[in-house]
Amino acid sequence: MSNQRSGEPDPRAAADGCCPRLLSSPPEEAEAVEYARVFKALGDPVRLRLLSMIASHNGGGEVCVCHLTPAFDVSQPTISHHLKLLREAGLIASERRGTWVYYRLLPETTDRLASILTRIPSGDTACNDGADSAPCTDHPAQT
Amino acid sequence: MSNQRSGEPDPRAAADGCCPRLLSSPPEEAEAVEYARVFKALGDPVRLRLLSMIASHNGGGEVCVCHLTPAFDVSQPTISHHLKLLREAGLIASERRGTWVYYRLLPETTDRLASILTRIPSGDTACNDGADSAPCTDHPAQT
DNA sequence: ACCTTGCATCGACGGATATCGATACAAGCC
DNA sequence: GGCTTGTATCGATATCCGTCGATGCAAGGT
């Protein structure tokens, strides 16, 4: 799994702006796999509510697992499993303090998702591929 | 990166005001199920690339399926299946014109997702629930 | 009418996933 | 040391999901 910290393995101009946006240019296969893993982690109601409870608690810091578990109808191992998936997706991080484990949001990941889902406000088509929009006059091969 | 523009209709200030943001207040069960369905639709590399190709083609309008299918290593029924899931998630819409079927992005859905994934810039905790952040002194019941 | 082409649907199959109970591990307390 | 509590891991299982080939349907061309 790649960490979005230092070295960006995507050749598509990571730092300077143009094209890490899903809605402007199709991602590479590896990049698509990476994003899909994060979106898949959000694709479960329990995980979505877990993430939301972690992100929205009023302290601004962390949430104890002992506050998350009793809020759901599923068992404690299931909650632990979902937290693990969210952690492996880079959405949250955990820290043990004494008996209890606290989870906190990693805002870089949600910021990144929000960014790639945001449309470029006006006509910025600098990074498009060569797909045409004419009424399909050619006959591409098909499997 | 924070998106502070001048005349930009900041997606943070959504029309419905306070609380449809995932990171500020936990959603209801039904709402979580609904969002999870959309995120789950994005949780596959093929679907992610399909959506991206549809959203980013330079015409600004639609993409013929005949241009999508040969861009992948999976069979035509599989592409059709993925397009159906994206359509059922409200991310794209289709229209048949003559022999060909054209798909287009439904930007309201991606806008919505970007919106609920966006943090409120400064201390706006008006919509939080009552979760405390103290070092876990109480003993909540557990299953 | 017949054939061809583009796309959707069907049925099947293998792998992934959500869930559980049981259990192991970590940390504090007696 | 042993007990208790909080959390993670382990197997097992039922269901879901991605993929395929076969087939059906729509539309245009001959």
mmCIF file of C-alpha atoms (C1' of nucleotides) in Angstrom:
data_model
loop_
_atom_site.group_PDB
_atom_site.id
_atom_site.type_symbol
_atom_site.label_atom_id
_atom_site.label_comp_id
_atom_site.label_asym_id
_atom_site.label_seq_id
_atom_site.Cartn_x
_atom_site.Cartn_y
_atom_site.Cartn_z
ATOM 1 C CA MET A 1 0.000 0.000 0.000
ATOM 2 C CA SER A 2 1.315 3.402 -0.844
ATOM 3 C CA ASN A 3 1.417 6.177 1.616
ATOM 4 C CA GLN A 4 0.471 9.587 0.457
ATOM 5 C CA ARG A 5 3.235 11.224 2.374
ATOM 6 C CA SER A 6 6.457 11.738 0.534
ATOM 7 C CA GLY A 7 7.022 10.203 -2.855
ATOM 8 C CA GLU A 8 4.047 10.282 -5.125
ATOM 9 C CA PRO A 9 4.209 7.384 -7.555
ATOM 10 C CA ASP A 10 1.787 8.969 -9.931
ATOM 11 C CA PRO A 11 3.327 10.464 -13.049
ATOM 12 C CA ARG A 12 0.455 12.820 -13.503
ATOM 13 C CA ALA A 13 1.809 15.921 -11.801
ATOM 14 C CA ALA A 14 1.019 15.410 -8.200
ATOM 15 C CA ALA A 15 2.200 18.629 -6.677
ATOM 16 C CA ASP A 16 1.589 21.260 -9.258
ATOM 17 C CA GLY A 17 -2.004 21.117 -9.843
ATOM 18 C CA CYS A 18 -3.094 19.697 -13.106
ATOM 19 C CA CYS A 19 -4.475 16.239 -12.954
ATOM 20 C CA PRO A 20 -4.980 14.305 -9.796
ATOM 21 C CA ARG A 21 -8.692 14.881 -10.323
ATOM 22 C CA LEU A 22 -10.841 11.961 -11.166
ATOM 23 C CA LEU A 23 -13.330 13.968 -13.161
ATOM 24 C CA SER A 24 -10.745 15.541 -15.422
ATOM 25 C CA SER A 25 -8.431 12.745 -16.457
ATOM 26 C CA PRO A 26 -8.665 8.973 -16.150
ATOM 27 C CA PRO A 27 -6.235 7.574 -13.621
ATOM 28 C CA GLU A 28 -3.624 4.951 -14.243
ATOM 29 C CA GLU A 29 -4.524 1.424 -13.350
ATOM 30 C CA ALA A 30 -2.487 1.419 -10.139
ATOM 31 C CA GLU A 31 -3.898 4.771 -9.129
ATOM 32 C CA ALA A 32 -7.425 3.582 -9.791
ATOM 33 C CA VAL A 33 -6.791 0.543 -7.616
ATOM 34 C CA GLU A 34 -5.549 2.767 -4.823
ATOM 35 C CA TYR A 35 -8.538 5.110 -4.940
ATOM 36 C CA ALA A 36 -10.906 2.184 -5.253
ATOM 37 C CA ARG A 37 -9.555 0.736 -2.033
ATOM 38 C CA VAL A 38 -10.360 3.936 -0.162
ATOM 39 C CA PHE A 39 -13.813 4.273 -1.699
ATOM 40 C CA LYS A 40 -14.511 0.639 -0.952
ATOM 41 C CA ALA A 41 -13.669 1.299 2.670
ATOM 42 C CA LEU A 42 -16.402 3.937 2.653
ATOM 43 C CA GLY A 43 -18.840 1.592 0.950
ATOM 44 C CA ASP A 44 -20.350 0.143 4.084
ATOM 45 C CA PRO A 45 -22.918 1.811 6.329
ATOM 46 C CA VAL A 46 -21.197 0.755 9.537
ATOM 47 C CA ARG A 47 -17.827 2.047 8.401
ATOM 48 C CA LEU A 48 -19.374 5.251 7.152
ATOM 49 C CA ARG A 49 -20.978 5.888 10.517
ATOM 50 C CA LEU A 50 -17.786 4.908 12.320
ATOM 51 C CA LEU A 51 -15.759 7.353 10.296
ATOM 52 C CA SER A 52 -18.349 10.022 10.822
ATOM 53 C CA MET A 53 -18.415 9.507 14.567
ATOM 54 C CA ILE A 54 -14.631 9.694 14.676
ATOM 55 C CA ALA A 55 -14.462 12.774 12.485
ATOM 56 C CA SER A 56 -17.282 14.699 14.071
ATOM 57 C CA HIS A 57 -16.874 14.309 17.796
ATOM 58 C CA ASN A 58 -16.592 17.680 19.387
ATOM 59 C CA GLY A 59 -13.179 17.372 20.975
ATOM 60 C CA GLY A 60 -11.414 17.669 17.658
ATOM 61 C CA GLY A 61 -9.045 14.893 18.595
ATOM 62 C CA GLU A 62 -9.752 11.271 19.203
ATOM 63 C CA VAL A 63 -12.543 8.877 20.040
ATOM 64 C CA CYS A 64 -12.216 5.892 22.315
ATOM 65 C CA VAL A 65 -13.273 2.586 20.805
ATOM 66 C CA CYS A 66 -15.284 1.986 23.932
ATOM 67 C CA HIS A 67 -17.576 4.777 22.758
ATOM 68 C CA LEU A 68 -17.909 3.444 19.247
ATOM 69 C CA THR A 69 -18.704 -0.186 19.944
ATOM 70 C CA PRO A 70 -21.929 0.241 21.917
ATOM 71 C CA ALA A 71 -23.357 2.542 19.228
ATOM 72 C CA PHE A 72 -23.884 -0.302 16.779
ATOM 73 C CA ASP A 73 -25.863 -3.498 16.609
ATOM 74 C CA VAL A 74 -22.924 -5.588 15.500
ATOM 75 C CA SER A 75 -20.458 -7.402 17.698
ATOM 76 C CA GLN A 76 -17.210 -6.009 19.047
ATOM 77 C CA PRO A 77 -14.991 -8.083 16.707
ATOM 78 C CA THR A 78 -16.952 -6.736 13.773
ATOM 79 C CA ILE A 79 -16.365 -3.154 14.869
ATOM 80 C CA SER A 80 -12.691 -3.923 15.291
ATOM 81 C CA HIS A 81 -12.616 -5.394 11.812
ATOM 82 C CA HIS A 82 -14.236 -2.327 10.276
ATOM 83 C CA LEU A 83 -11.859 -0.015 12.115
ATOM 84 C CA LYS A 84 -8.983 -2.027 10.739
ATOM 85 C CA LEU A 85 -10.242 -1.595 7.187
ATOM 86 C CA LEU A 86 -10.632 2.151 7.673
ATOM 87 C CA ARG A 87 -7.127 2.265 9.093
ATOM 88 C CA GLU A 88 -5.649 0.280 6.215
ATOM 89 C CA ALA A 89 -7.363 2.632 3.798
ATOM 90 C CA GLY A 90 -5.537 5.556 5.375
ATOM 91 C CA LEU A 91 -8.708 7.189 6.620
ATOM 92 C CA ILE A 92 -8.047 6.924 10.348
ATOM 93 C CA ALA A 93 -5.180 6.226 12.703
ATOM 94 C CA SER A 94 -5.137 4.610 16.127
ATOM 95 C CA GLU A 95 -3.162 5.091 19.288
ATOM 96 C CA ARG A 96 -3.262 3.079 22.467
ATOM 97 C CA ARG A 97 -3.210 4.974 25.735
ATOM 98 C CA GLY A 98 -3.346 2.722 28.713
ATOM 99 C CA THR A 99 -6.213 0.314 28.487
ATOM 100 C CA TRP A 100 -8.056 2.132 25.757
ATOM 101 C CA VAL A 101 -7.448 2.679 22.063
ATOM 102 C CA TYR A 102 -8.278 6.010 20.481
ATOM 103 C CA TYR A 103 -8.980 6.594 16.820
ATOM 104 C CA ARG A 104 -8.623 9.876 14.970
ATOM 105 C CA LEU A 105 -9.359 11.063 11.440
ATOM 106 C CA LEU A 106 -6.577 11.461 8.915
ATOM 107 C CA PRO A 107 -7.940 14.504 7.091
ATOM 108 C CA GLU A 108 -5.421 14.315 4.245
ATOM 109 C CA THR A 109 -7.202 11.276 2.874
ATOM 110 C CA THR A 110 -10.700 12.687 2.995
ATOM 111 C CA ASP A 111 -9.359 15.955 1.604
ATOM 112 C CA ARG A 112 -7.836 14.037 -1.239
ATOM 113 C CA LEU A 113 -11.078 12.248 -1.999
ATOM 114 C CA ALA A 114 -13.038 15.478 -1.903
ATOM 115 C CA SER A 115 -10.475 16.995 -4.216
ATOM 116 C CA ILE A 116 -10.623 14.332 -6.890
ATOM 117 C CA LEU A 117 -14.422 14.420 -6.806
ATOM 118 C CA THR A 118 -14.549 18.170 -7.316
ATOM 119 C CA ARG A 119 -15.166 19.457 -10.770
ATOM 120 C CA ILE A 120 -12.909 22.083 -12.240
ATOM 121 C CA PRO A 121 -15.107 25.180 -12.177
ATOM 122 C CA SER A 122 -14.796 26.292 -15.796
ATOM 123 C CA GLY A 123 -13.535 24.900 -19.054
ATOM 124 C CA ASP A 124 -10.240 23.340 -18.126
ATOM 125 C CA THR A 125 -9.688 20.590 -20.610
ATOM 126 C CA ALA A 126 -5.912 20.648 -20.658
ATOM 127 C CA CYS A 127 -5.528 17.090 -19.509
ATOM 128 C CA ASN A 128 -8.116 15.196 -21.419
ATOM 129 C CA ASP A 129 -7.390 12.147 -23.429
ATOM 130 C CA GLY A 130 -8.239 11.777 -27.040
ATOM 131 C CA ALA A 131 -11.815 10.574 -26.736
ATOM 132 C CA ASP A 132 -13.965 12.251 -29.308
ATOM 133 C CA SER A 133 -17.523 13.302 -28.901
ATOM 134 C CA ALA A 134 -18.666 12.890 -32.467
ATOM 135 C CA PRO A 135 -21.570 10.493 -33.059
ATOM 136 C CA CYS A 136 -19.436 7.404 -33.144
ATOM 137 C CA THR A 137 -18.455 7.025 -36.754
ATOM 138 C CA ASP A 138 -15.583 4.655 -36.264
ATOM 139 C CA HIS A 139 -15.845 1.005 -35.396
ATOM 140 C CA PRO A 140 -13.593 0.101 -32.510
ATOM 141 C CA ALA A 141 -12.747 -3.524 -32.033
ATOM 142 C CA GLN A 142 -14.580 -5.359 -29.330
ATOM 143 C CA THR A 143 -13.841 -8.440 -27.308
ATOM 144 C CA MET B 1 -4.925 22.130 -0.124
ATOM 145 C CA SER B 2 -7.683 24.465 0.896
ATOM 146 C CA ASN B 3 -9.793 25.772 -1.869
ATOM 147 C CA GLN B 4 -10.224 29.385 -1.042
ATOM 148 C CA ARG B 5 -11.363 31.106 -4.175
ATOM 149 C CA SER B 6 -12.780 34.502 -4.687
ATOM 150 C CA GLY B 7 -16.009 34.169 -6.604
ATOM 151 C CA GLU B 8 -16.263 30.450 -6.240
ATOM 152 C CA PRO B 9 -19.554 29.017 -4.950
ATOM 153 C CA ASP B 10 -17.890 27.118 -2.190
ATOM 154 C CA PRO B 11 -19.424 23.638 -1.960
ATOM 155 C CA ARG B 12 -19.144 23.938 1.795
ATOM 156 C CA ALA B 13 -22.024 26.332 1.803
ATOM 157 C CA ALA B 14 -24.477 23.827 0.453
ATOM 158 C CA ALA B 15 -28.016 24.914 -0.111
ATOM 159 C CA ASP B 16 -29.433 22.834 2.670
ATOM 160 C CA GLY B 17 -27.325 24.426 5.320
ATOM 161 C CA CYS B 18 -26.103 22.686 8.367
ATOM 162 C CA CYS B 19 -25.739 18.983 8.522
ATOM 163 C CA PRO B 20 -25.469 16.821 5.476
ATOM 164 C CA ARG B 21 -21.707 16.617 6.027
ATOM 165 C CA LEU B 22 -20.243 13.322 6.937
ATOM 166 C CA LEU B 23 -17.313 14.739 8.858
ATOM 167 C CA SER B 24 -19.415 16.965 11.077
ATOM 168 C CA SER B 25 -22.346 14.863 12.184
ATOM 169 C CA PRO B 26 -23.028 11.146 11.970
ATOM 170 C CA PRO B 27 -25.749 10.301 9.464
ATOM 171 C CA GLU B 28 -28.901 8.404 10.142
ATOM 172 C CA GLU B 29 -28.882 4.736 9.373
ATOM 173 C CA ALA B 30 -30.872 5.128 6.167
ATOM 174 C CA GLU B 31 -28.707 8.014 5.075
ATOM 175 C CA ALA B 32 -25.563 6.026 5.780
ATOM 176 C CA VAL B 33 -26.925 3.176 3.684
ATOM 177 C CA GLU B 34 -27.590 5.544 0.830
ATOM 178 C CA TYR B 35 -24.136 7.116 0.889
ATOM 179 C CA ALA B 36 -22.540 3.707 1.296
ATOM 180 C CA ARG B 37 -24.223 2.544 -1.890
ATOM 181 C CA VAL B 38 -22.657 5.399 -3.856
ATOM 182 C CA PHE B 39 -19.232 4.939 -2.309
ATOM 183 C CA LYS B 40 -19.441 1.233 -2.956
ATOM 184 C CA ALA B 41 -20.110 1.974 -6.609
ATOM 185 C CA LEU B 42 -16.813 3.872 -6.649
ATOM 186 C CA GLY B 43 -15.017 1.053 -4.867
ATOM 187 C CA ASP B 44 -13.896 -0.796 -7.975
ATOM 188 C CA PRO B 45 -11.005 0.150 -10.259
ATOM 189 C CA VAL B 46 -12.918 -0.546 -13.434
ATOM 190 C CA ARG B 47 -15.899 1.531 -12.348
ATOM 191 C CA LEU B 48 -13.625 4.322 -11.179
ATOM 192 C CA ARG B 49 -11.924 4.464 -14.559
ATOM 193 C CA LEU B 50 -15.255 4.213 -16.348
ATOM 194 C CA LEU B 51 -16.635 7.136 -14.396
ATOM 195 C CA SER B 52 -13.479 9.096 -14.993
ATOM 196 C CA MET B 53 -13.551 8.464 -18.715
ATOM 197 C CA ILE B 54 -17.177 9.527 -18.857
ATOM 198 C CA ALA B 55 -16.598 12.629 -16.762
ATOM 199 C CA SER B 56 -13.406 13.772 -18.393
ATOM 200 C CA HIS B 57 -13.923 13.357 -22.103
ATOM 201 C CA ASN B 58 -13.349 16.627 -23.804
ATOM 202 C CA GLY B 59 -16.713 17.151 -25.369
ATOM 203 C CA GLY B 60 -18.365 17.950 -22.071
ATOM 204 C CA GLY B 61 -21.332 15.810 -22.920
ATOM 205 C CA GLU B 62 -21.553 12.106 -23.449
ATOM 206 C CA VAL B 63 -19.429 9.086 -24.208
ATOM 207 C CA CYS B 64 -20.488 6.198 -26.409
ATOM 208 C CA VAL B 65 -20.228 2.786 -24.801
ATOM 209 C CA CYS B 66 -18.439 1.645 -27.903
ATOM 210 C CA HIS B 67 -15.535 3.828 -26.797
ATOM 211 C CA LEU B 68 -15.510 2.555 -23.243
ATOM 212 C CA THR B 69 -15.605 -1.166 -23.827
ATOM 213 C CA PRO B 70 -12.373 -1.568 -25.821
ATOM 214 C CA ALA B 71 -10.430 0.429 -23.204
ATOM 215 C CA PHE B 72 -10.588 -2.388 -20.669
ATOM 216 C CA ASP B 73 -9.413 -5.954 -20.404
ATOM 217 C CA VAL B 74 -12.759 -7.246 -19.225
ATOM 218 C CA SER B 75 -15.596 -8.499 -21.370
ATOM 219 C CA GLN B 76 -18.429 -6.425 -22.740
ATOM 220 C CA PRO B 77 -21.036 -7.867 -20.347
ATOM 221 C CA THR B 78 -18.799 -6.915 -17.455
ATOM 222 C CA ILE B 79 -18.551 -3.333 -18.657
ATOM 223 C CA SER B 80 -22.305 -3.250 -19.050
ATOM 224 C CA HIS B 81 -22.695 -4.565 -15.523
ATOM 225 C CA HIS B 82 -20.414 -1.897 -14.093
ATOM 226 C CA LEU B 83 -22.180 0.849 -16.002
ATOM 227 C CA LYS B 84 -25.449 -0.400 -14.570
ATOM 228 C CA LEU B 85 -24.104 -0.157 -11.031
ATOM 229 C CA LEU B 86 -22.844 3.375 -11.635
ATOM 230 C CA ARG B 87 -26.218 4.266 -13.069
ATOM 231 C CA GLU B 88 -28.129 2.764 -10.135
ATOM 232 C CA ALA B 89 -25.886 4.733 -7.789
ATOM 233 C CA GLY B 90 -26.971 7.951 -9.462
ATOM 234 C CA LEU B 91 -23.513 8.749 -10.753
ATOM 235 C CA ILE B 92 -24.231 8.543 -14.465
ATOM 236 C CA ALA B 93 -27.189 8.475 -16.829
ATOM 237 C CA SER B 94 -27.630 6.819 -20.192
ATOM 238 C CA GLU B 95 -29.449 7.644 -23.372
ATOM 239 C CA ARG B 96 -29.858 5.571 -26.492
ATOM 240 C CA ARG B 97 -29.461 7.321 -29.827
ATOM 241 C CA GLY B 98 -29.864 5.038 -32.751
ATOM 242 C CA THR B 99 -27.645 2.040 -32.451
ATOM 243 C CA TRP B 100 -25.411 3.469 -29.758
ATOM 244 C CA VAL B 101 -25.864 4.219 -26.085
ATOM 245 C CA TYR B 102 -24.276 7.298 -24.590
ATOM 246 C CA TYR B 103 -23.444 7.827 -20.939
ATOM 247 C CA ARG B 104 -22.984 11.130 -19.174
ATOM 248 C CA LEU B 105 -21.965 12.203 -15.689
ATOM 249 C CA LEU B 106 -24.558 13.332 -13.172
ATOM 250 C CA PRO B 107 -22.505 16.011 -11.437
ATOM 251 C CA GLU B 108 -24.961 16.515 -8.606
ATOM 252 C CA THR B 109 -23.983 13.179 -7.145
ATOM 253 C CA THR B 110 -20.234 13.722 -7.279
ATOM 254 C CA ASP B 111 -20.758 17.243 -5.980
ATOM 255 C CA ARG B 112 -22.685 15.813 -3.081
ATOM 256 C CA LEU B 113 -19.959 13.331 -2.268
ATOM 257 C CA ALA B 114 -17.270 15.987 -2.455
ATOM 258 C CA SER B 115 -19.393 18.123 -0.194
ATOM 259 C CA ILE B 116 -19.876 15.588 2.560
ATOM 260 C CA LEU B 117 -16.168 14.750 2.489
ATOM 261 C CA THR B 118 -15.136 18.363 2.906
ATOM 262 C CA ARG B 119 -14.193 19.573 6.334
ATOM 263 C CA ILE B 120 -15.646 22.720 7.741
ATOM 264 C CA PRO B 121 -12.721 25.149 7.524
ATOM 265 C CA SER B 122 -12.650 26.497 11.074
ATOM 266 C CA GLY B 123 -14.228 25.700 14.406
ATOM 267 C CA ASP B 124 -17.803 25.099 13.446
ATOM 268 C CA THR B 125 -19.089 22.531 15.869
ATOM 269 C CA ALA B 126 -22.705 23.535 15.806
ATOM 270 C CA CYS B 127 -23.898 20.163 14.683
ATOM 271 C CA ASN B 128 -21.931 17.771 16.790
ATOM 272 C CA ASP B 129 -23.456 15.178 18.976
ATOM 273 C CA GLY B 130 -22.676 14.783 22.611
ATOM 274 C CA ALA B 131 -19.641 12.549 22.422
ATOM 275 C CA ASP B 132 -17.124 13.542 25.013
ATOM 276 C CA SER B 133 -13.378 13.554 24.595
ATOM 277 C CA ALA B 134 -12.377 12.978 28.190
ATOM 278 C CA PRO B 135 -10.176 9.945 28.871
ATOM 279 C CA CYS B 136 -12.980 7.486 29.012
ATOM 280 C CA THR B 137 -14.042 7.448 32.637
ATOM 281 C CA ASP B 138 -17.420 5.875 32.180
ATOM 282 C CA HIS B 139 -18.111 2.259 31.437
ATOM 283 C CA PRO B 140 -20.491 1.904 28.540
ATOM 284 C CA ALA B 141 -22.257 -1.390 28.164
ATOM 285 C CA GLN B 142 -20.959 -3.702 25.519
ATOM 286 C CA THR B 143 -22.455 -6.593 23.565
ATOM 287 C "C1'" DA C 1 -37.315 -10.568 -44.419
ATOM 288 C "C1'" DC C 2 -32.721 -11.516 -43.147
ATOM 289 C "C1'" DC C 3 -28.316 -10.461 -41.417
ATOM 290 C "C1'" DT C 4 -25.096 -7.636 -38.735
ATOM 291 C "C1'" DT C 5 -23.791 -4.811 -34.935
ATOM 292 C "C1'" DG C 6 -24.184 -2.586 -30.293
ATOM 293 C "C1'" DC C 7 -25.649 -3.263 -25.803
ATOM 294 C "C1'" DA C 8 -28.245 -5.512 -21.939
ATOM 295 C "C1'" DT C 9 -29.669 -9.530 -19.380
ATOM 296 C "C1'" DC C 10 -29.182 -14.351 -17.664
ATOM 297 C "C1'" DG C 11 -27.130 -18.123 -15.219
ATOM 298 C "C1'" DA C 12 -23.075 -19.899 -13.291
ATOM 299 C "C1'" DC C 13 -18.822 -19.952 -10.755
ATOM 300 C "C1'" DG C 14 -14.844 -18.572 -7.897
ATOM 301 C "C1'" DG C 15 -13.130 -15.287 -4.815
ATOM 302 C "C1'" DA C 16 -13.998 -11.523 -1.600
ATOM 303 C "C1'" DT C 17 -16.448 -9.782 2.424
ATOM 304 C "C1'" DA C 18 -19.420 -9.125 6.668
ATOM 305 C "C1'" DT C 19 -20.485 -11.321 10.535
ATOM 306 C "C1'" DC C 20 -20.144 -14.271 14.496
ATOM 307 C "C1'" DG C 21 -18.200 -16.931 18.726
ATOM 308 C "C1'" DA C 22 -14.001 -18.258 20.680
ATOM 309 C "C1'" DT C 23 -9.694 -16.920 21.943
ATOM 310 C "C1'" DA C 24 -5.378 -14.323 22.424
ATOM 311 C "C1'" DC C 25 -3.117 -10.166 23.807
ATOM 312 C "C1'" DA C 26 -2.418 -5.769 26.577
ATOM 313 C "C1'" DA C 27 -2.859 -3.130 30.591
ATOM 314 C "C1'" DG C 28 -4.342 -2.025 35.037
ATOM 315 C "C1'" DC C 29 -5.858 -3.672 39.679
ATOM 316 C "C1'" DC C 30 -6.307 -7.068 43.726
ATOM 317 C "C1'" DG D 1 0.951 -13.931 40.592
ATOM 318 C "C1'" DG D 2 -3.970 -14.025 39.303
ATOM 319 C "C1'" DC D 3 -8.286 -11.440 37.995
ATOM 320 C "C1'" DT D 4 -10.836 -8.132 35.153
ATOM 321 C "C1'" DT D 5 -11.572 -5.274 31.267
ATOM 322 C "C1'" DG D 6 -10.702 -3.414 26.619
ATOM 323 C "C1'" DT D 7 -9.272 -4.544 22.041
ATOM 324 C "C1'" DA D 8 -7.421 -7.414 18.301
ATOM 325 C "C1'" DT D 9 -7.012 -11.756 15.929
ATOM 326 C "C1'" DC D 10 -8.568 -16.359 14.445
ATOM 327 C "C1'" DG D 11 -11.636 -19.776 12.043
ATOM 328 C "C1'" DA D 12 -15.913 -20.634 10.221
ATOM 329 C "C1'" DT D 13 -19.850 -19.527 7.479
ATOM 330 C "C1'" DA D 14 -23.303 -17.291 4.721
ATOM 331 C "C1'" DT D 15 -23.776 -13.895 1.503
ATOM 332 C "C1'" DC D 16 -22.189 -10.663 -1.859
ATOM 333 C "C1'" DC D 17 -19.577 -9.391 -5.937
ATOM 334 C "C1'" DG D 18 -16.796 -9.452 -10.273
ATOM 335 C "C1'" DT D 19 -16.312 -12.056 -14.134
ATOM 336 C "C1'" DC D 20 -17.443 -14.983 -17.922
ATOM 337 C "C1'" DG D 21 -20.014 -17.244 -22.022
ATOM 338 C "C1'" DA D 22 -24.470 -17.630 -23.908
ATOM 339 C "C1'" DT D 23 -28.375 -15.398 -25.188
ATOM 340 C "C1'" DG D 24 -31.882 -11.754 -25.989
ATOM 341 C "C1'" DC D 25 -33.249 -7.323 -27.702
ATOM 342 C "C1'" DA D 26 -32.984 -2.953 -30.445
ATOM 343 C "C1'" DA D 27 -31.797 -0.646 -34.527
ATOM 344 C "C1'" DG D 28 -29.944 -0.084 -39.022
ATOM 345 C "C1'" DG D 29 -28.390 -1.947 -43.587
ATOM 346 C "C1'" DT D 30 -28.952 -5.274 -47.499
#
